[in-house]
Short mmCIF file of N, CA and C in Angstrom, two decimals:
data_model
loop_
_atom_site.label_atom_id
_atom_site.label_comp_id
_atom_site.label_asym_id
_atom_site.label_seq_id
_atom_site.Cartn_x
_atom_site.Cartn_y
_atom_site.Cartn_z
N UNK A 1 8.09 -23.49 -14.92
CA UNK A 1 7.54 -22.56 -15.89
C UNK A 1 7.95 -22.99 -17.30
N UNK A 2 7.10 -23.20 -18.33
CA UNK A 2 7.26 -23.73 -19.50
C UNK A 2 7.68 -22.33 -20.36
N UNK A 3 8.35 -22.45 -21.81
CA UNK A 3 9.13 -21.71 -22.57
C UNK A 3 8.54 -21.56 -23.53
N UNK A 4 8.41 -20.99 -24.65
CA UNK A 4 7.64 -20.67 -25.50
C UNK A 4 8.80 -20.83 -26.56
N UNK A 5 8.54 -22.07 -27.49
CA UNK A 5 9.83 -22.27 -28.09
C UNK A 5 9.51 -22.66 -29.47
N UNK A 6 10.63 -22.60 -30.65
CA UNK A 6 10.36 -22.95 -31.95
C UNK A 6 9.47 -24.44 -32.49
N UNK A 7 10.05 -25.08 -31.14
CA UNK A 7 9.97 -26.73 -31.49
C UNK A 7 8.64 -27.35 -30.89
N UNK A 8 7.74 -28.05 -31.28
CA UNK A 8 6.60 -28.58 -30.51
C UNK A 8 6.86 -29.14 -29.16
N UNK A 9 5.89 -28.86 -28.19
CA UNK A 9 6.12 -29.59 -26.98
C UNK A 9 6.46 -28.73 -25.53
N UNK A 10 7.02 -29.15 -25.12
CA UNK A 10 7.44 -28.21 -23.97
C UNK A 10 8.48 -27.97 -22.89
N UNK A 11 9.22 -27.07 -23.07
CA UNK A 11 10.57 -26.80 -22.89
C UNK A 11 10.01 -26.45 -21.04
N UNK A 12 10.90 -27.26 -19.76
CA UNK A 12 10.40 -26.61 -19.06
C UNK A 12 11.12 -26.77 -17.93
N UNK A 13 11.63 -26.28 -16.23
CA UNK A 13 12.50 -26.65 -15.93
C UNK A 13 12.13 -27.45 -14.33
N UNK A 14 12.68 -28.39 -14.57
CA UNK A 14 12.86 -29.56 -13.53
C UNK A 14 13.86 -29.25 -12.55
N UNK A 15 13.80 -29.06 -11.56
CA UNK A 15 15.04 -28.71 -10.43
C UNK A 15 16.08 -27.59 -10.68
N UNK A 16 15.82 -26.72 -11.46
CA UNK A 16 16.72 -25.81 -11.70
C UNK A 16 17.38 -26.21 -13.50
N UNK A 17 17.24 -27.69 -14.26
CA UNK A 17 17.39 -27.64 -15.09
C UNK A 17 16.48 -27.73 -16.51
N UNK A 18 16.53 -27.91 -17.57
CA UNK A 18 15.70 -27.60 -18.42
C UNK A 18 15.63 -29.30 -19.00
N UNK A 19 13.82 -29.24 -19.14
CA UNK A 19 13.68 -30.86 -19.78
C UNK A 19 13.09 -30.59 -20.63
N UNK A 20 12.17 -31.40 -21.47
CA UNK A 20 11.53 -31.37 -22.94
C UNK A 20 10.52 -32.24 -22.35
N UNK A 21 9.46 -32.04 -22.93
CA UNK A 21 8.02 -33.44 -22.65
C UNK A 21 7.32 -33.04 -24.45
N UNK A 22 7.53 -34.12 -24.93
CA UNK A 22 7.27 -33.84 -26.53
C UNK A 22 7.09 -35.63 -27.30
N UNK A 23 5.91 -35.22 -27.76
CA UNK A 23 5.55 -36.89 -28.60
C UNK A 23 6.65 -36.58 -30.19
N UNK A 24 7.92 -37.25 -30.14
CA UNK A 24 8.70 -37.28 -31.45
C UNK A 24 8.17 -38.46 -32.12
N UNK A 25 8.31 -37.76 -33.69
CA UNK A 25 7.69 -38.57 -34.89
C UNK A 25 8.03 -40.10 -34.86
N UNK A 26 7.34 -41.34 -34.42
CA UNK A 26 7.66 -42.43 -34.25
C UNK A 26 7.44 -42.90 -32.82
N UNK A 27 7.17 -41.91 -32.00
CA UNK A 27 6.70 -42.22 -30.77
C UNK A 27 5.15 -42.38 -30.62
N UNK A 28 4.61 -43.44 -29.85
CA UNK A 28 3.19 -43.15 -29.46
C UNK A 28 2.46 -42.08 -28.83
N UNK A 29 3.32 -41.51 -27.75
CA UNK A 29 2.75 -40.11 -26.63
C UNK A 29 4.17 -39.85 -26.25
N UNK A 30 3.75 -38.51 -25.54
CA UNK A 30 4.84 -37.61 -24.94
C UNK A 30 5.61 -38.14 -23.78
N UNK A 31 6.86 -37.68 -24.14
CA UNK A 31 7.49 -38.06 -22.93
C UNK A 31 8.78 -37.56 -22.54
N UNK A 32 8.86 -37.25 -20.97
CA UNK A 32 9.87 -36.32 -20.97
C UNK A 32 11.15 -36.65 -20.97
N UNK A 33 11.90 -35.28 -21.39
CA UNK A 33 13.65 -35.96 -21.85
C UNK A 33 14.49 -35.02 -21.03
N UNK A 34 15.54 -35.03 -20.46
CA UNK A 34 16.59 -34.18 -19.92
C UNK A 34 17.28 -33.41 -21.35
N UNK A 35 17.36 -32.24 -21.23
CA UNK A 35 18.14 -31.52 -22.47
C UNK A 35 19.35 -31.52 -21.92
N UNK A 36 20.40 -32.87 -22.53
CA UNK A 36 21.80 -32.69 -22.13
C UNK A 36 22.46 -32.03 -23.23
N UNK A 37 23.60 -31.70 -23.30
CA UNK A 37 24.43 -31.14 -24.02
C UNK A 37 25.27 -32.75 -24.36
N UNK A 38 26.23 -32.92 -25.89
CA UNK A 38 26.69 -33.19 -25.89
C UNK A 38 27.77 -34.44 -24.80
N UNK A 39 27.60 -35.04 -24.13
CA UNK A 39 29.01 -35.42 -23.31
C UNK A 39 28.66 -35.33 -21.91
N UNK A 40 27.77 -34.25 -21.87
CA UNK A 40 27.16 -33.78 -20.56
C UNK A 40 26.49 -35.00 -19.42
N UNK A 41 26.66 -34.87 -18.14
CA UNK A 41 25.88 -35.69 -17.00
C UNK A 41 24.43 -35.11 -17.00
N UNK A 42 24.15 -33.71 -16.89
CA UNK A 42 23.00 -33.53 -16.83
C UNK A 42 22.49 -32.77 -17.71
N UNK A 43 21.39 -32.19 -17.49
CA UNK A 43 20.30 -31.30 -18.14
C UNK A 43 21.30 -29.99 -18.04
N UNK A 44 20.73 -29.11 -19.23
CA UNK A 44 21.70 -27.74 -19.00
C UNK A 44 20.70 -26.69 -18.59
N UNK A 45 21.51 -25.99 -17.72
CA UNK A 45 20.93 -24.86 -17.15
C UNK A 45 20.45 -23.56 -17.83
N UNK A 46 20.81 -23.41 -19.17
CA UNK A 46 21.12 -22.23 -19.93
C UNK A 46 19.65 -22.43 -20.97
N UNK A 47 18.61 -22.07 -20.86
CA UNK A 47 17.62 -22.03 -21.97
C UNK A 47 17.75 -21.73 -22.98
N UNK A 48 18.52 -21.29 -23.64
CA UNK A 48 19.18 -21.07 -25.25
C UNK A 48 19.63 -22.26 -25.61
N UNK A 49 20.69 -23.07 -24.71
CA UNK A 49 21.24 -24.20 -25.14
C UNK A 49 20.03 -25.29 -25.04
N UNK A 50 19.35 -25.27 -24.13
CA UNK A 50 18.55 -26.44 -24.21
C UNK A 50 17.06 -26.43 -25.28
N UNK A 51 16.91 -25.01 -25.84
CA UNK A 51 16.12 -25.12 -27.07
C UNK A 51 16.98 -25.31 -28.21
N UNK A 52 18.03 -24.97 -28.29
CA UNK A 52 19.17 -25.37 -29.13
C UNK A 52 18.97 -27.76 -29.28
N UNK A 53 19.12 -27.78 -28.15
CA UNK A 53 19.04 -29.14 -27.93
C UNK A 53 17.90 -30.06 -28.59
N UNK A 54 17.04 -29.23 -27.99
CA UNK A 54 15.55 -29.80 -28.35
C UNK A 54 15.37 -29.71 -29.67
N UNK A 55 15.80 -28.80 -30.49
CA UNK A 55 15.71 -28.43 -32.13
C UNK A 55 16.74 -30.08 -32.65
N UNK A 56 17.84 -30.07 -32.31
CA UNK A 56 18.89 -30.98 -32.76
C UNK A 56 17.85 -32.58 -32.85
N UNK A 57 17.19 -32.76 -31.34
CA UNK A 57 16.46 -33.72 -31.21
C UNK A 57 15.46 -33.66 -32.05
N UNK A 58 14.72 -32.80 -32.44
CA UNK A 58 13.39 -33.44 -32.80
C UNK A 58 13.92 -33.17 -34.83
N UNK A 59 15.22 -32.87 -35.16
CA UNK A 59 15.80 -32.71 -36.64
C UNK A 59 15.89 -34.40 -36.69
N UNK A 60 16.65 -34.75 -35.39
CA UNK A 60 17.18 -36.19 -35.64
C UNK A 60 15.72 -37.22 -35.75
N UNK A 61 14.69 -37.43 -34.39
CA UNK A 61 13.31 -37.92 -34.97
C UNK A 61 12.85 -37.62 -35.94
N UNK A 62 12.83 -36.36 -36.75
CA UNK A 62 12.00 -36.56 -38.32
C UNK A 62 12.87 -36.58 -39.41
N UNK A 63 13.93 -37.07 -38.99
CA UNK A 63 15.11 -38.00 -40.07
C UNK A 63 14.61 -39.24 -39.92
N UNK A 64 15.17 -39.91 -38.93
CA UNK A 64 14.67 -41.12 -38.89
C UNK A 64 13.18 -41.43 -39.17
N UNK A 65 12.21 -40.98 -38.90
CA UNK A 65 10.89 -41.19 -39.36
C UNK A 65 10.23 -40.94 -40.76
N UNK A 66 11.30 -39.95 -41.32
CA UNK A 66 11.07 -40.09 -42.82
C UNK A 66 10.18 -38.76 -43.40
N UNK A 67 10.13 -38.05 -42.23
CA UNK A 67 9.60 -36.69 -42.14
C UNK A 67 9.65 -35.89 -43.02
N UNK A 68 8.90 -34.85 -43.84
CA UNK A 68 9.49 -33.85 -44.96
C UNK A 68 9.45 -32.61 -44.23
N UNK A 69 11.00 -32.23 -43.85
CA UNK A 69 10.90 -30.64 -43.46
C UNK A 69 11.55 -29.26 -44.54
N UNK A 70 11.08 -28.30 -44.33
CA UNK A 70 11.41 -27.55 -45.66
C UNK A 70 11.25 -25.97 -44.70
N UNK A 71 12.50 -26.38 -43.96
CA UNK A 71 13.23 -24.97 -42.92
C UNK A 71 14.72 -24.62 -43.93
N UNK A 72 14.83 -25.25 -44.76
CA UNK A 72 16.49 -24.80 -45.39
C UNK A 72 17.40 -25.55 -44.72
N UNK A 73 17.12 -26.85 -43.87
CA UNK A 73 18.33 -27.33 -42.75
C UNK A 73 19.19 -27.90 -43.91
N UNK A 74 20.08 -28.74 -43.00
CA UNK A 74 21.19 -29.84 -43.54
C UNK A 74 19.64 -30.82 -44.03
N UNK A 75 19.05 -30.79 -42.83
CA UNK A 75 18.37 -32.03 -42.52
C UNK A 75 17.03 -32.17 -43.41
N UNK A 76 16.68 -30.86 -43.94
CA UNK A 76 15.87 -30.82 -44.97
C UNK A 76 15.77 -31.33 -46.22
N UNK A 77 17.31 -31.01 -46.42
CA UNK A 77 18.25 -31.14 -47.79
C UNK A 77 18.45 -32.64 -47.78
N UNK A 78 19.13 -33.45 -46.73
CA UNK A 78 19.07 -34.43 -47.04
C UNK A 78 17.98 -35.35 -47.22
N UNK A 79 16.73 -35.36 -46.55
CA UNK A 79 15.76 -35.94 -46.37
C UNK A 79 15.50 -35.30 -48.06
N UNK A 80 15.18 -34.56 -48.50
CA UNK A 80 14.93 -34.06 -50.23
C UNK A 80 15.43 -35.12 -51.01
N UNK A 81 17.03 -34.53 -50.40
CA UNK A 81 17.95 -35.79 -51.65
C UNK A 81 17.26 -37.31 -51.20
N UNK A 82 17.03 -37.83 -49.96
CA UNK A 82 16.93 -39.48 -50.25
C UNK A 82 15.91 -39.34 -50.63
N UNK A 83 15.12 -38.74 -50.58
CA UNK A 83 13.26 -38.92 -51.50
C UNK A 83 13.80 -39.40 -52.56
N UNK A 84 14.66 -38.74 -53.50
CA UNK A 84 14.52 -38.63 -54.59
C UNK A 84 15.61 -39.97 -54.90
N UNK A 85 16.64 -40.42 -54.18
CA UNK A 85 17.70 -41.60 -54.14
C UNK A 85 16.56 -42.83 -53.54
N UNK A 86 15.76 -42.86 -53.31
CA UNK A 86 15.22 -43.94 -53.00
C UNK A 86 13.85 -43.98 -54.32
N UNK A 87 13.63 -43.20 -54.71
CA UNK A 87 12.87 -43.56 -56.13
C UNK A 87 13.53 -43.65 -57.14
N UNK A 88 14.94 -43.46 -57.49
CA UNK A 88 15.47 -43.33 -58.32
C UNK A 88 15.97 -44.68 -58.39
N UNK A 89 16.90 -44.99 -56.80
CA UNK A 89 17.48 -46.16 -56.85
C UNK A 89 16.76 -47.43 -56.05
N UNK A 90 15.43 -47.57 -56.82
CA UNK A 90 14.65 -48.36 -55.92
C UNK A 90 14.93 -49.86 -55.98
N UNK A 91 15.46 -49.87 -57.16
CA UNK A 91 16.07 -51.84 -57.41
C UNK A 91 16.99 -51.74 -56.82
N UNK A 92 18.02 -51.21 -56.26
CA UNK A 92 19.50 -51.42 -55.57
C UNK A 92 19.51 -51.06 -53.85
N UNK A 93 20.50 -51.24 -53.72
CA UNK A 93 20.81 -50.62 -52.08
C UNK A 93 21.57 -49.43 -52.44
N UNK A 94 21.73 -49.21 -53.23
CA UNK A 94 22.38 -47.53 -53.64
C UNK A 94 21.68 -46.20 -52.19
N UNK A 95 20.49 -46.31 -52.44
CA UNK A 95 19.91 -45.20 -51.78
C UNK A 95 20.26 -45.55 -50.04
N UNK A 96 20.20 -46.73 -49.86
CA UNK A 96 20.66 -47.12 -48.04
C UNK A 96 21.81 -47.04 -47.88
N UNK A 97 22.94 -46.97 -48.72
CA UNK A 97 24.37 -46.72 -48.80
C UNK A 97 24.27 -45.32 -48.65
N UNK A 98 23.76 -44.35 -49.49
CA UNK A 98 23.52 -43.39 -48.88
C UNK A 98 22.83 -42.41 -47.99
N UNK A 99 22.07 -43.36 -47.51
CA UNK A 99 21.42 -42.50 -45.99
C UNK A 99 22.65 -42.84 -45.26
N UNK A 100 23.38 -44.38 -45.33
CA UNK A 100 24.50 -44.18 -44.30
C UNK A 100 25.35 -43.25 -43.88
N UNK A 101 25.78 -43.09 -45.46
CA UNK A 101 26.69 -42.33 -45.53
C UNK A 101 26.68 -40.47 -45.33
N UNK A 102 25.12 -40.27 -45.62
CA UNK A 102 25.12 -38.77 -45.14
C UNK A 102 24.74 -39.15 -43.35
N UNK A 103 24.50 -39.76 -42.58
CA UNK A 103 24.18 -40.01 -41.31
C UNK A 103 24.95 -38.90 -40.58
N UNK A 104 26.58 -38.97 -40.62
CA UNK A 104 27.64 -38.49 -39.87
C UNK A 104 27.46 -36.69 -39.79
N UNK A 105 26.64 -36.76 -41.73
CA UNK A 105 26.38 -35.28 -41.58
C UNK A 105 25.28 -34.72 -40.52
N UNK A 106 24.50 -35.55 -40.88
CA UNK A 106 22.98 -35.64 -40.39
C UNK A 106 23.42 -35.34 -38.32
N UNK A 107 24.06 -35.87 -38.13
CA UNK A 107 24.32 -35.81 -36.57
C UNK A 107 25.19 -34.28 -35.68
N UNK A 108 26.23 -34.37 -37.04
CA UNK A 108 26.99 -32.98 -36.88
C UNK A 108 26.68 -31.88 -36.68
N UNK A 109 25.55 -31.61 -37.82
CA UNK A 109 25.20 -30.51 -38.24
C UNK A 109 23.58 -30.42 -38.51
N UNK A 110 22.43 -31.09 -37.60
CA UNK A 110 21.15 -31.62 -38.12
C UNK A 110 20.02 -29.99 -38.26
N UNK A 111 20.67 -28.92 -37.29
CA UNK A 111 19.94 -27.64 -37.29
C UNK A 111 20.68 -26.40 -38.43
N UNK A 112 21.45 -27.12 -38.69
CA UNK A 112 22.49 -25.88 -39.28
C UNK A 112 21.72 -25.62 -40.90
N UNK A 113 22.02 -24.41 -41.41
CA UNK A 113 21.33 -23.77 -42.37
C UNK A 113 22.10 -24.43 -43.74
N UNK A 114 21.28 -25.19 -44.67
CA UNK A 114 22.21 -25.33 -45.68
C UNK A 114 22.80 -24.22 -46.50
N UNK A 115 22.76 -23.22 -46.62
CA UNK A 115 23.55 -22.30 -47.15
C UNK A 115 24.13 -21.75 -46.46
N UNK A 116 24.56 -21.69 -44.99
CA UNK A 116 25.70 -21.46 -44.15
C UNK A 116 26.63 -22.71 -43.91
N UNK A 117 26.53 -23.90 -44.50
CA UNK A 117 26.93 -25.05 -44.51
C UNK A 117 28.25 -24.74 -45.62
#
């Protein structure tokens, strides 16, 4: 039975656990993913955590793809700031020094609200 969830695609459960089947930005077509947790062996059982999951995932694909989202995330905010570090600092590596360097944020915290940040 599929979930009716924030994130495109479809939250749904495979053997008792919860998977994702979703085309992420940079992919050609859909395809399905186990919603692990963190550290985890498998898929998690708990449908809160695994739309929790699926949000984290598809923050991290439209980072990397270069996506403009404008939910208030971390991930919003940063993708804003490099727009603007990569036109600014378009003769240098300034702006790729800093996608590096916000990355660690970008992974930590990719759903979290920038003003609860």
């Amino acid at each position: 039975m599929a979930r009716k969830t924030a994130v495109p695609g479809c939250i749904y459960l495979n053997n008792g656990r919860y998977w994702w089947k979703v085309k992420l930005p940079g992919e050609n077509g859909p395809k399905p993913r186990p919603l692990k947790p963190t550290g985890a062996r498998y898929a998690t059982k708990d449908p809160g955590v695994a739309e929790t999951i699926a949000q984290e995932i598809w923050q991290r694909a439209a980072f990397k793809a270069k996506l403009p989202i404008n939910d208030g995330s971390i991930t919003a905010l940063i993708n804003a700031y490099l727009e603007h570090a990569r036109s600014y600092y378009r003769k240098s590596k300034e702006a790729a020094n800093i996608e590096h360097a916000l990355t660690p944020l970008l992974e930590q915290y990719p759903t979290k609200l920038a003003e609860d940040f």
